[in-house]
One Martini backbone bead per residue (centre of mass of N, CA, C, O) as a GRO file, in nm:
protein
  249
    1MET     BB    1  -3.131   4.218  -4.475
    2ASN     BB    2  -3.367   4.122  -4.295
    3ARG     BB    3  -3.554   3.873  -4.244
    4LEU     BB    4  -3.749   3.988  -4.185
    5LEU     BB    5  -3.796   4.206  -4.419
    6PHE     BB    6  -3.826   4.066  -4.607
    7VAL     BB    7  -4.079   3.955  -4.607
    8ALA     BB    8  -4.225   4.170  -4.577
    9VAL     BB    9  -4.156   4.266  -4.880
   10LEU     BB   10  -4.313   4.069  -4.978
   11LEU     BB   11  -4.600   4.124  -4.868
   12PHE     BB   12  -4.666   4.299  -5.004
   13ALA     BB   13  -4.633   4.274  -5.295
   14ALA     BB   14  -4.851   4.098  -5.277
   15SER     BB   15  -5.065   4.308  -5.200
   16GLN     BB   16  -5.040   4.445  -5.495
   17THR     BB   17  -5.182   4.206  -5.673
   18GLY     BB   18  -5.406   4.373  -5.897
   19GLU     BB   19  -5.344   4.523  -6.159
   20CYS     BB   20  -5.467   4.291  -6.328
   21ILE     BB   21  -5.410   3.975  -6.508
   22THR     BB   22  -5.468   3.798  -6.216
   23GLY     BB   23  -5.773   3.834  -6.146
   24GLY     BB   24  -5.766   3.608  -6.292
   25LYS     BB   25  -5.693   3.406  -6.626
   26GLU     BB   26  -5.594   3.185  -6.826
   27ALA     BB   27  -5.649   3.160  -7.135
   28ASP     BB   28  -5.733   3.004  -7.393
   29ALA     BB   29  -5.608   2.915  -7.658
   30HIS     BB   30  -5.716   3.113  -7.908
   31SER     BB   31  -6.029   3.218  -7.797
   32ARG     BB   32  -5.906   3.551  -7.913
   33PRO     BB   33  -5.768   3.579  -8.193
   34TYR     BB   34  -5.818   3.955  -8.134
   35MET     BB   35  -5.506   3.945  -8.059
   36ALA     BB   36  -5.271   4.181  -8.007
   37SER     BB   37  -4.958   4.230  -7.999
   38LEU     BB   38  -4.733   4.556  -7.932
   39GLN     BB   39  -4.382   4.606  -8.095
   40TRP     BB   40  -4.068   4.653  -7.951
   41ASP     BB   41  -3.858   4.508  -8.012
   42GLY     BB   42  -3.936   4.252  -7.915
   43LYS     BB   43  -4.160   4.368  -7.753
   44HIS     BB   44  -4.387   4.389  -7.564
   45GLU     BB   45  -4.637   4.686  -7.448
   46CYS     BB   46  -4.964   4.657  -7.618
   47GLY     BB   47  -5.259   4.631  -7.666
   48GLY     BB   48  -5.519   4.461  -7.903
   49PHE     BB   49  -5.761   4.471  -8.202
   50LEU     BB   50  -5.908   4.309  -8.502
   51ILE     BB   51  -6.154   4.442  -8.705
   52SER     BB   52  -5.984   4.323  -8.983
   53SER     BB   53  -5.823   4.250  -9.238
   54GLN     BB   54  -5.631   4.571  -9.153
   55TRP     BB   55  -5.743   4.665  -8.831
   56ILE     BB   56  -5.563   4.726  -8.535
   57MET     BB   57  -5.700   4.843  -8.201
   58SER     BB   58  -5.645   5.087  -7.985
   59ALA     BB   59  -5.447   5.363  -7.752
   60ALA     BB   60  -5.247   5.613  -7.820
   61HIS     BB   61  -5.038   5.629  -7.565
   62CYS     BB   62  -4.841   5.437  -7.668
   63PHE     BB   63  -4.774   5.684  -7.926
   64GLN     BB   64  -4.571   5.836  -7.771
   65ASN     BB   65  -4.261   6.004  -7.818
   66GLY     BB   66  -4.221   5.852  -8.136
   67ARG     BB   67  -4.336   5.545  -8.115
   68ALA     BB   68  -4.485   5.543  -8.410
   69SER     BB   69  -4.293   5.369  -8.483
   70GLY     BB   70  -4.187   5.038  -8.494
   71VAL     BB   71  -4.414   4.892  -8.493
   72LYS     BB   72  -4.543   4.538  -8.413
   73ALA     BB   73  -4.843   4.326  -8.461
   74VAL     BB   74  -4.925   4.029  -8.283
   75LEU     BB   75  -5.098   3.740  -8.450
   76GLY     BB   76  -5.162   3.431  -8.281
   77ALA     BB   77  -5.108   3.465  -7.977
   78HIS     BB   78  -5.028   3.312  -7.632
   79SER     BB   79  -4.717   3.319  -7.651
   80LEU     BB   80  -4.441   3.539  -7.649
   81SER     BB   81  -4.186   3.314  -7.673
   82ASP     BB   82  -4.297   3.094  -7.844
   83ALA     BB   83  -4.323   2.899  -8.174
   84GLU     BB   84  -4.613   2.966  -8.292
   85ASP     BB   85  -4.804   2.843  -8.587
   86THR     BB   86  -4.997   3.114  -8.562
   87LYS     BB   87  -4.792   3.313  -8.602
   88GLN     BB   88  -4.867   3.667  -8.683
   89THR     BB   89  -4.670   3.922  -8.874
   90TYR     BB   90  -4.643   4.283  -8.893
   91ASP     BB   91  -4.632   4.614  -8.999
   92THR     BB   92  -4.749   4.956  -8.889
   93THR     BB   93  -4.965   5.215  -8.916
   94VAL     BB   94  -5.049   5.486  -8.758
   95TYR     BB   95  -5.345   5.641  -8.620
   96SER     BB   96  -5.381   5.922  -8.380
   97HIS     BB   97  -5.644   6.074  -8.210
   98PRO     BB   98  -5.594   6.442  -8.261
   99ASP     BB   99  -5.710   6.487  -7.939
  100PHE     BB  100  -5.557   6.289  -7.759
  101SER     BB  101  -5.466   6.338  -7.430
  102ILE     BB  102  -5.233   6.324  -7.224
  103SER     BB  103  -5.361   6.453  -6.904
  104ASN     BB  104  -5.650   6.266  -6.937
  105TYR     BB  105  -5.691   6.053  -7.176
  106ASP     BB  106  -5.855   6.178  -7.389
  107ASN     BB  107  -5.901   6.003  -7.676
  108ASP     BB  108  -5.783   5.695  -7.679
  109ILE     BB  109  -5.750   5.612  -7.995
  110ALA     BB  110  -5.636   5.391  -8.246
  111LEU     BB  111  -5.489   5.290  -8.570
  112LEU     BB  112  -5.391   4.985  -8.720
  113LYS     BB  113  -5.205   4.913  -9.056
  114LEU     BB  114  -5.125   4.692  -9.216
  115GLU     BB  115  -4.942   4.563  -9.474
  116LYS     BB  116  -5.116   4.376  -9.461
  117PRO     BB  117  -5.349   4.136  -9.461
  118ILE     BB  118  -5.442   3.849  -9.360
  119THR     BB  119  -5.470   3.513  -9.245
  120GLU     BB  120  -5.725   3.376  -9.181
  121SER     BB  121  -5.803   3.161  -8.872
  122TYR     BB  122  -5.839   3.052  -8.581
  123ALA     BB  123  -5.602   3.209  -8.472
  124VAL     BB  124  -5.738   3.471  -8.640
  125LYS     BB  125  -5.965   3.727  -8.571
  126SER     BB  126  -6.218   3.938  -8.588
  127VAL     BB  127  -6.394   4.229  -8.376
  128LYS     BB  128  -6.655   4.350  -8.302
  129PHE     BB  129  -6.778   4.647  -8.251
  130GLN     BB  130  -6.895   4.935  -8.108
  131ARG     BB  131  -7.119   5.137  -8.208
  132GLU     BB  132  -7.351   5.445  -8.177
  133GLU     BB  133  -7.582   5.200  -8.173
  134GLY     BB  134  -7.581   5.098  -7.934
  135ALA     BB  135  -7.494   4.940  -7.656
  136ASP     BB  136  -7.357   5.009  -7.368
  137PRO     BB  137  -7.238   4.959  -7.012
  138LYS     BB  138  -7.409   4.926  -6.751
  139LEU     BB  139  -7.426   4.909  -6.407
  140SER     BB  140  -7.277   4.608  -6.309
  141ASP     BB  141  -7.199   4.537  -6.537
  142VAL     BB  142  -7.024   4.268  -6.728
  143VAL     BB  143  -6.683   4.224  -6.839
  144GLU     BB  144  -6.435   4.147  -7.094
  145THR     BB  145  -6.077   4.114  -7.047
  146ALA     BB  146  -5.722   4.118  -7.172
  147GLY     BB  147  -5.370   4.062  -7.133
  148TRP     BB  148  -4.974   4.067  -7.144
  149GLY     BB  149  -4.989   4.194  -6.880
  150SER     BB  150  -4.891   4.333  -6.550
  151LEU     BB  151  -4.952   4.149  -6.241
  152ASN     BB  152  -4.778   4.364  -6.091
  153ASN     BB  153  -4.589   4.611  -5.881
  154LEU     BB  154  -4.298   4.533  -6.037
  155GLY     BB  155  -4.341   4.397  -6.352
  156GLY     BB  156  -4.489   4.133  -6.377
  157ARG     BB  157  -4.487   3.909  -6.666
  158PRO     BB  158  -4.627   3.744  -6.898
  159ASP     BB  159  -4.675   3.524  -7.130
  160LYS     BB  160  -4.943   3.440  -7.126
  161LEU     BB  161  -5.255   3.485  -7.194
  162GLN     BB  162  -5.499   3.699  -7.022
  163GLU     BB  163  -5.792   3.700  -6.794
  164LEU     BB  164  -6.094   3.952  -6.711
  165SER     BB  165  -6.397   3.971  -6.457
  166ILE     BB  166  -6.573   4.267  -6.477
  167THR     BB  167  -6.719   4.584  -6.331
  168VAL     BB  168  -6.915   4.871  -6.403
  169MET     BB  169  -6.929   5.156  -6.259
  170SER     BB  170  -6.980   5.441  -6.144
  171ARG     BB  171  -6.956   5.719  -6.222
  172ARG     BB  172  -6.939   5.911  -5.998
  173ASP     BB  173  -6.778   5.810  -5.903
  174CYS     BB  174  -6.511   5.836  -6.134
  175GLY     BB  175  -6.569   6.208  -6.048
  176ARG     BB  176  -6.459   6.178  -5.786
  177GLY     BB  177  -6.173   6.347  -5.660
  178ASP     BB  178  -6.079   6.056  -5.494
  179TYR     BB  179  -6.021   5.983  -5.786
  180TYR     BB  180  -6.073   6.156  -6.112
  181GLY     BB  181  -6.259   6.378  -6.163
  182SER     BB  182  -6.186   6.610  -6.447
  183LYS     BB  183  -6.037   6.315  -6.574
  184PHE     BB  184  -6.341   6.238  -6.596
  185THR     BB  185  -6.479   6.173  -6.884
  186SER     BB  186  -6.725   6.081  -7.107
  187ASN     BB  187  -6.543   5.868  -7.281
  188MET     BB  188  -6.550   5.720  -7.025
  189LEU     BB  189  -6.513   5.400  -6.838
  190CYS     BB  190  -6.527   5.214  -6.550
  191ALA     BB  191  -6.325   4.934  -6.424
  192ALA     BB  192  -6.381   4.666  -6.121
  193GLU     BB  193  -6.243   4.523  -5.885
  194ARG     BB  194  -6.118   4.338  -5.589
  195ARG     BB  195  -5.827   4.257  -5.741
  196LYS     BB  196  -5.942   4.379  -6.008
  197ASP     BB  197  -5.740   4.423  -6.363
  198THR     BB  198  -5.541   4.653  -6.483
  199CYS     BB  199  -5.239   4.690  -6.658
  200ASP     BB  200  -4.930   4.700  -6.744
  201GLY     BB  201  -4.961   4.638  -7.122
  202ASP     BB  202  -5.231   4.615  -7.185
  203SER     BB  203  -5.286   4.862  -7.329
  204GLY     BB  204  -5.513   4.862  -7.602
  205GLY     BB  205  -5.737   4.679  -7.572
  206PRO     BB  206  -6.020   4.482  -7.474
  207LEU     BB  207  -6.342   4.560  -7.403
  208LEU     BB  208  -6.647   4.328  -7.324
  209TYR     BB  209  -6.993   4.307  -7.463
  210LYS     BB  210  -7.105   3.994  -7.524
  211ASP     BB  211  -6.875   4.020  -7.778
  212VAL     BB  212  -6.826   4.330  -7.768
  213VAL     BB  213  -6.656   4.595  -7.820
  214VAL     BB  214  -6.665   4.876  -7.596
  215GLY     BB  215  -6.352   4.908  -7.494
  216ILE     BB  216  -6.034   5.076  -7.408
  217THR     BB  217  -5.744   5.029  -7.266
  218SER     BB  218  -5.607   5.269  -7.075
  219ASN     BB  219  -5.603   5.406  -6.782
  220GLY     BB  220  -5.502   5.373  -6.343
  221GLY     BB  221  -5.292   5.460  -6.280
  222LYS     BB  222  -4.974   5.367  -6.081
  223LYS     BB  223  -5.149   5.161  -5.962
  224CYS     BB  224  -5.246   4.835  -5.941
  225GLY     BB  225  -5.563   4.831  -5.750
  226SER     BB  226  -5.671   5.086  -5.718
  227SER     BB  227  -5.973   5.196  -5.567
  228ARG     BB  228  -5.952   5.475  -5.664
  229LYS     BB  229  -5.814   5.391  -5.982
  230PRO     BB  230  -5.969   5.264  -6.150
  231GLY     BB  231  -5.996   5.154  -6.458
  232LEU     BB  232  -5.993   5.271  -6.803
  233TYR     BB  233  -6.210   5.361  -7.074
  234THR     BB  234  -6.280   5.351  -7.378
  235ILE     BB  235  -6.548   5.519  -7.578
  236ILE     BB  236  -6.629   5.376  -7.869
  237SER     BB  237  -6.884   5.467  -8.006
  238HIS     BB  238  -6.756   5.752  -7.984
  239TYR     BB  239  -6.569   5.678  -8.278
  240THR     BB  240  -6.713   5.658  -8.561
  241SER     BB  241  -6.633   5.844  -8.790
  242TRP     BB  242  -6.354   5.822  -8.740
  243ILE     BB  243  -6.298   5.506  -8.803
  244ASP     BB  244  -6.423   5.518  -9.107
  245SER     BB  245  -6.265   5.760  -9.214
  246THR     BB  246  -5.989   5.604  -9.164
  247ILE     BB  247  -6.017   5.371  -9.329
  248THR     BB  248  -6.133   5.488  -9.587
  249GLU     BB  249  -5.854   5.695  -9.689
   0.00000   0.00000   0.00000
């Protein structure tokens, strides 16, 4: 590859760094003590968040195709690689929503039961999530998300937790044919800003509004940061009955 072509490739790659928690910044260590790294064979694949002493919420699509077994939840992490004494690791049992649709990611919600209750600390605490009587964010409201997902479309992953503030987008736009069309359902909201989005590896993480988790990072198309494929989030308040019945089984 000649020098000019190599430089052009690098510039193109840099221009694609949108849907990540690259448009945001590194979080203060342990400032989001509810965050979970869901791992297979020691590798981070999806996010989640602690909602009680023994339950994590995440996205159902993370556990398809036989991936519901062997999932370990790591809590209290800031760096994925460092041997932080705040970390707690648990085996899990996965409960995916029975109506999850792989064709459009509708009902993309799952619950993971930890093998035993957590030891609460400043670095490991549960977070409040939105129930059906709560007020979900509206158009142009600012929401927050966090995760260890890819920094760009080339798959580069951060070692330390990243966070991002984005804006809720118009439902009409997200349902347009040149956005998501009929795949955008009433159980979803979309949120993003120019070069600010979530990406591969952020799935299952929280979307927060006024410090309450209102959404679950779901799917945003094949390219991170695409203006026509903003991040999609499952609206948690639509699943209060299923959450309650699953946790109390």
